[in-house]
mmCIF file of C-alpha atoms in Angstrom:
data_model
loop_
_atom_site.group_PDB
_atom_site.id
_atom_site.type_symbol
_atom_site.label_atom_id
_atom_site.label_comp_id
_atom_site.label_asym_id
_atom_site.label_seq_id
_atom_site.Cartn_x
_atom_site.Cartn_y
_atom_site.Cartn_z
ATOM 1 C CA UNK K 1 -12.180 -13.013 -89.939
ATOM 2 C CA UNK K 2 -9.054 -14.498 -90.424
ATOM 3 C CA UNK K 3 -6.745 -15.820 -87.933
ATOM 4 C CA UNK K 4 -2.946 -15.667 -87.437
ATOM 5 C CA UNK K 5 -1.443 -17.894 -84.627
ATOM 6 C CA UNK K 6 2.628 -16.864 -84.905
ATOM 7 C CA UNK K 7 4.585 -19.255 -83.321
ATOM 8 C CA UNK K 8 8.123 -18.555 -81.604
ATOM 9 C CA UNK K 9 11.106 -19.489 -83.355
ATOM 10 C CA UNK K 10 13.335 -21.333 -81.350
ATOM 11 C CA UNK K 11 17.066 -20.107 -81.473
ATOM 12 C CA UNK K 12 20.400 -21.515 -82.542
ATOM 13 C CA UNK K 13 22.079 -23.184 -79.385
ATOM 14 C CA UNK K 14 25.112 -24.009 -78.287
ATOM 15 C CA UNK K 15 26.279 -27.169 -76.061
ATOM 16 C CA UNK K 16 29.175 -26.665 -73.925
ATOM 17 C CA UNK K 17 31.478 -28.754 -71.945
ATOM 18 C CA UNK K 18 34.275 -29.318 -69.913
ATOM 19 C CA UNK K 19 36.113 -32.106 -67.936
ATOM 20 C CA UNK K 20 37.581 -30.852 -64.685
ATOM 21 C CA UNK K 21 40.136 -33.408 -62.988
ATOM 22 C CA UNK K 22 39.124 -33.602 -59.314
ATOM 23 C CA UNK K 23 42.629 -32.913 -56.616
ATOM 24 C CA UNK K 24 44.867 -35.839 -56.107
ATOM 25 C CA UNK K 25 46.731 -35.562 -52.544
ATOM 26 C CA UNK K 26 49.454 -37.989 -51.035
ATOM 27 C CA UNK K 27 49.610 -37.911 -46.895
ATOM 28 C CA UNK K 28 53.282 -37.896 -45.917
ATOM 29 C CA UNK K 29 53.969 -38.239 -41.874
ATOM 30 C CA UNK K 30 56.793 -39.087 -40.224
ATOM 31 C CA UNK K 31 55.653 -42.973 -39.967
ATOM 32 C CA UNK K 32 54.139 -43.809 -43.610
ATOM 33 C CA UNK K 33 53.539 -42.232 -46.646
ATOM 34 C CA UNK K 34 49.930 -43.317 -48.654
ATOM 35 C CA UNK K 35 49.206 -43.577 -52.130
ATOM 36 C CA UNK K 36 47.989 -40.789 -54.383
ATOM 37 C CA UNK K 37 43.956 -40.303 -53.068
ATOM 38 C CA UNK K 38 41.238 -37.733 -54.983
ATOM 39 C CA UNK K 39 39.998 -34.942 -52.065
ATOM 40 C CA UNK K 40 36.768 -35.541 -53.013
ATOM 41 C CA UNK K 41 34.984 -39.061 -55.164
ATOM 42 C CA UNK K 42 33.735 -37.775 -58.611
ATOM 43 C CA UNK K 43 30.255 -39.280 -57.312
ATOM 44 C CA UNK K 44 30.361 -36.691 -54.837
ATOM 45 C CA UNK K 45 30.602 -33.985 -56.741
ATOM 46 C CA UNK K 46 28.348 -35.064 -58.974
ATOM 47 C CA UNK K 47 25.793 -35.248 -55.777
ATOM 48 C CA UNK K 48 26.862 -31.889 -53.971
ATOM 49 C CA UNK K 49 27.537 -29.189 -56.887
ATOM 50 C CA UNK K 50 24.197 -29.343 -58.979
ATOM 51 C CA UNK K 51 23.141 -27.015 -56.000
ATOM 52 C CA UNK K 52 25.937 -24.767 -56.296
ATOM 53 C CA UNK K 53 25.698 -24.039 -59.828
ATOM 54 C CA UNK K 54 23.098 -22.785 -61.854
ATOM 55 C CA UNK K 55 20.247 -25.243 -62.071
ATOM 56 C CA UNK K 56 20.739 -26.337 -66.371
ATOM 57 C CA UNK K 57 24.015 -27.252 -65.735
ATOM 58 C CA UNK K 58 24.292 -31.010 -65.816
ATOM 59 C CA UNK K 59 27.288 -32.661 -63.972
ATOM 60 C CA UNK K 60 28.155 -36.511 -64.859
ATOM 61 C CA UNK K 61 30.608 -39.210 -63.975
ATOM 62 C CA UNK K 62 32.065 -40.125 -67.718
ATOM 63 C CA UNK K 63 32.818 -43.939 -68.104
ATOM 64 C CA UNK K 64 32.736 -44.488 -64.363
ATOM 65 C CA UNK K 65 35.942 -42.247 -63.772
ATOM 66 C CA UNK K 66 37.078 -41.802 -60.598
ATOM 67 C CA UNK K 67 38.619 -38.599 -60.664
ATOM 68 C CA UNK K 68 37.028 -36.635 -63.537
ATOM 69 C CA UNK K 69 33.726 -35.004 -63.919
ATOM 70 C CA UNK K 70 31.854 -33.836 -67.099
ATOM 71 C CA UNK K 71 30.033 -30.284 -66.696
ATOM 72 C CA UNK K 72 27.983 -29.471 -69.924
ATOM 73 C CA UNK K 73 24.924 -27.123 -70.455
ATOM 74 C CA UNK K 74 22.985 -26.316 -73.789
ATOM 75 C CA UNK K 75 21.974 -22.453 -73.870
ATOM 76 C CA UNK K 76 21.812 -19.717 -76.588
ATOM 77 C CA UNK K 77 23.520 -17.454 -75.107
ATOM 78 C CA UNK K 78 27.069 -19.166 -76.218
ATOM 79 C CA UNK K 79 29.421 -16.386 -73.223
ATOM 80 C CA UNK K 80 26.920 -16.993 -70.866
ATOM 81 C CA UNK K 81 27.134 -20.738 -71.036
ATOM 82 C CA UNK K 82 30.930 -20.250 -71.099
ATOM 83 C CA UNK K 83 30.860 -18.227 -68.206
ATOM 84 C CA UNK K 84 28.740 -20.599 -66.022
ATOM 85 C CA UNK K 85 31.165 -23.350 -66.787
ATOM 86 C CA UNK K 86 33.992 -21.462 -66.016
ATOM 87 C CA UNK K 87 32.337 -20.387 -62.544
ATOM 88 C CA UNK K 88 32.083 -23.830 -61.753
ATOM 89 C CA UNK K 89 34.795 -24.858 -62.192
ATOM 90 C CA UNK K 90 36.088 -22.128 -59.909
ATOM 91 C CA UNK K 91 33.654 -22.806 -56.911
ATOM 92 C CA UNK K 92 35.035 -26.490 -57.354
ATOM 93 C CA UNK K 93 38.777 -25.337 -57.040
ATOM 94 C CA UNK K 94 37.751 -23.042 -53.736
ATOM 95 C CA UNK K 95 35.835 -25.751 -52.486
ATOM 96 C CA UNK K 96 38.692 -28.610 -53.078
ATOM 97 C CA UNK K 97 41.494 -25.757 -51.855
ATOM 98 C CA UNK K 98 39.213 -25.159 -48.380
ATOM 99 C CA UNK K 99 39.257 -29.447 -47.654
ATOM 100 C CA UNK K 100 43.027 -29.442 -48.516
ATOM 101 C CA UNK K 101 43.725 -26.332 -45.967
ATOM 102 C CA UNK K 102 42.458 -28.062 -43.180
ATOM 103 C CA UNK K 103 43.973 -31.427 -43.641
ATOM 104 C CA UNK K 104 47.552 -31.759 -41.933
ATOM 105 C CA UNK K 105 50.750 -33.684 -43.901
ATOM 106 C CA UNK K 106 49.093 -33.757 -47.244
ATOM 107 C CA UNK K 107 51.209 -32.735 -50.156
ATOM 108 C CA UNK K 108 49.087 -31.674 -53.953
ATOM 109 C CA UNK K 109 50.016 -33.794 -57.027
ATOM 110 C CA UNK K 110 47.780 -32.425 -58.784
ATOM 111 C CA UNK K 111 45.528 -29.476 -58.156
ATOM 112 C CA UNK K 112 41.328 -29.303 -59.218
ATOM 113 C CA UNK K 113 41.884 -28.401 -62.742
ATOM 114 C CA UNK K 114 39.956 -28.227 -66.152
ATOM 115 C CA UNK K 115 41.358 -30.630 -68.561
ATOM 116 C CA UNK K 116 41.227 -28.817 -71.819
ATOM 117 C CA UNK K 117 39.477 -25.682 -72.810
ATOM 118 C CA UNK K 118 35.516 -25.486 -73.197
ATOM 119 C CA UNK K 119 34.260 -27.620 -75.771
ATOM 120 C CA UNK K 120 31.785 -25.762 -77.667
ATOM 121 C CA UNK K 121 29.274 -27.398 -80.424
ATOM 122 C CA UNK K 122 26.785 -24.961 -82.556
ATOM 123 C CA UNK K 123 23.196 -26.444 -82.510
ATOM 124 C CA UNK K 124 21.335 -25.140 -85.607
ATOM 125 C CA UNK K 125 17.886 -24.693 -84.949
ATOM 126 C CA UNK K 126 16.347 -26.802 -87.696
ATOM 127 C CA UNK K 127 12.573 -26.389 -88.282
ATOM 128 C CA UNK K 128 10.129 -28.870 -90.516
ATOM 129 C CA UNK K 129 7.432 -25.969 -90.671
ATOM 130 C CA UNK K 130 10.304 -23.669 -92.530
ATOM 131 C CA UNK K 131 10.542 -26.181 -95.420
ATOM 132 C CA UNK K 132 6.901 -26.664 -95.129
ATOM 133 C CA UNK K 133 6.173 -23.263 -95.690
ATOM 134 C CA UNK K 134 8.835 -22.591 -98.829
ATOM 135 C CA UNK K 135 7.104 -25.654 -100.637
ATOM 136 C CA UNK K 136 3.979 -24.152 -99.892
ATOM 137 C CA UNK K 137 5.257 -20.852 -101.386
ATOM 138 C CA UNK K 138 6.578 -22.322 -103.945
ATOM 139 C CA UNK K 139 3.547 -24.721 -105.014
ATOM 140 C CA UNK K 140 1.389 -21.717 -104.287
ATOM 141 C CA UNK K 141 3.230 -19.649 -106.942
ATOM 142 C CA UNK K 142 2.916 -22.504 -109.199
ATOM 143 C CA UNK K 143 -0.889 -23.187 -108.741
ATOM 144 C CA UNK K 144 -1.278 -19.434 -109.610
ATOM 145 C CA UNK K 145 0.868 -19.612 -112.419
ATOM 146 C CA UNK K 146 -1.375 -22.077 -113.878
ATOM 147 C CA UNK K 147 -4.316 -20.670 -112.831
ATOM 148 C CA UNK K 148 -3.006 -16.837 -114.744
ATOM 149 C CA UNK K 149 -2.549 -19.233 -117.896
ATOM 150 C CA UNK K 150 -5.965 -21.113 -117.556
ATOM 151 C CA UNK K 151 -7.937 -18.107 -117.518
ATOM 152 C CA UNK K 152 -5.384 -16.392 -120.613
ATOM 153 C CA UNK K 153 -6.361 -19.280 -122.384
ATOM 154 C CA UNK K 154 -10.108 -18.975 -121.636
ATOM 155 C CA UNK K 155 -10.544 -15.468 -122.756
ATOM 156 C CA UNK K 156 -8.308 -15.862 -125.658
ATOM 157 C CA UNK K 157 -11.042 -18.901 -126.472
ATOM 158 C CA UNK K 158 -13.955 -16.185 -125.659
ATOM 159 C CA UNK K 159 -12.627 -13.932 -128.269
ATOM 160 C CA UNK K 160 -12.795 -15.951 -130.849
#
């Protein structure tokens, strides 16, 4: 009996990401104005959306900035993972558009928005057993190469 174990290949992937700039407000009353302040501290987010989103998504702080956030995820599906970040970066707008509704005097300066588009980097699957197996073929079609030519050569030695 001979055995066959078939393993899966794994799939191509994709890594997307996307920096979204958290709101920046200014209070203006009739007695003082304040400085530009973020609705929300990147740390925050970073704390409160993981549960909002779907659960590969992963949501960082880059170089300890105070007003952006980083949302990447690595799937195979390259629409679906463009998708997902675009959804949250949409329940972060609604949920940054809700705090600013409530708060009185406060003027936007700038709005929850994604920086740039998507960045999107193709992750070839790469697999050792692949080139293991097209040596293999390949030294197994030279073993039996030589092996056709050995036994030529012995019954051409027979017959005479």
């Amino acid at each position: 009996y001979v055995f066959v174990v078939i393993k899966p290949i794994k799939a191509d992937t994709y890594h997307v990401t996307q920096s979204v700039e958290i709101a920046t407000l200014q209070i203006k009353s009739e007695y003082r104005t304040t400085g530009p302040f973020s609705v929300e501290r990147s740390r925050d987010v970073v704390k409160i959306l993981p549960s909002m989103v779907d659960s590969s998504m992963q949501i960082t702080v880059p170089n300890a900035a105070d007003k952006v956030i980083l949302l990447s995820i690595v799937s195979t599906d390259k629409e679906k993972a463009l998708t997902q970040i675009s959804e949250a970066v949409n329940l972060l707008k609604e949920r940054h558009g809700r705090m600013i509704s409530i708060m009185k005097d406060t003027k936007i300066i700038n709005p929850t928005s994604a920086l740039n588009e998507p960045k999107v980097v193709f992750i070839p699957f790469k697999n050792k057993l692949t080139k293991l197996m097209v040596f293999g073929v390949v030294m197994g079609g030279v073993f039996g190469l030589i092996i056709s030519l050995l036994v030529r050569l012995i019954r051409a030695q027979r017959e005479k």
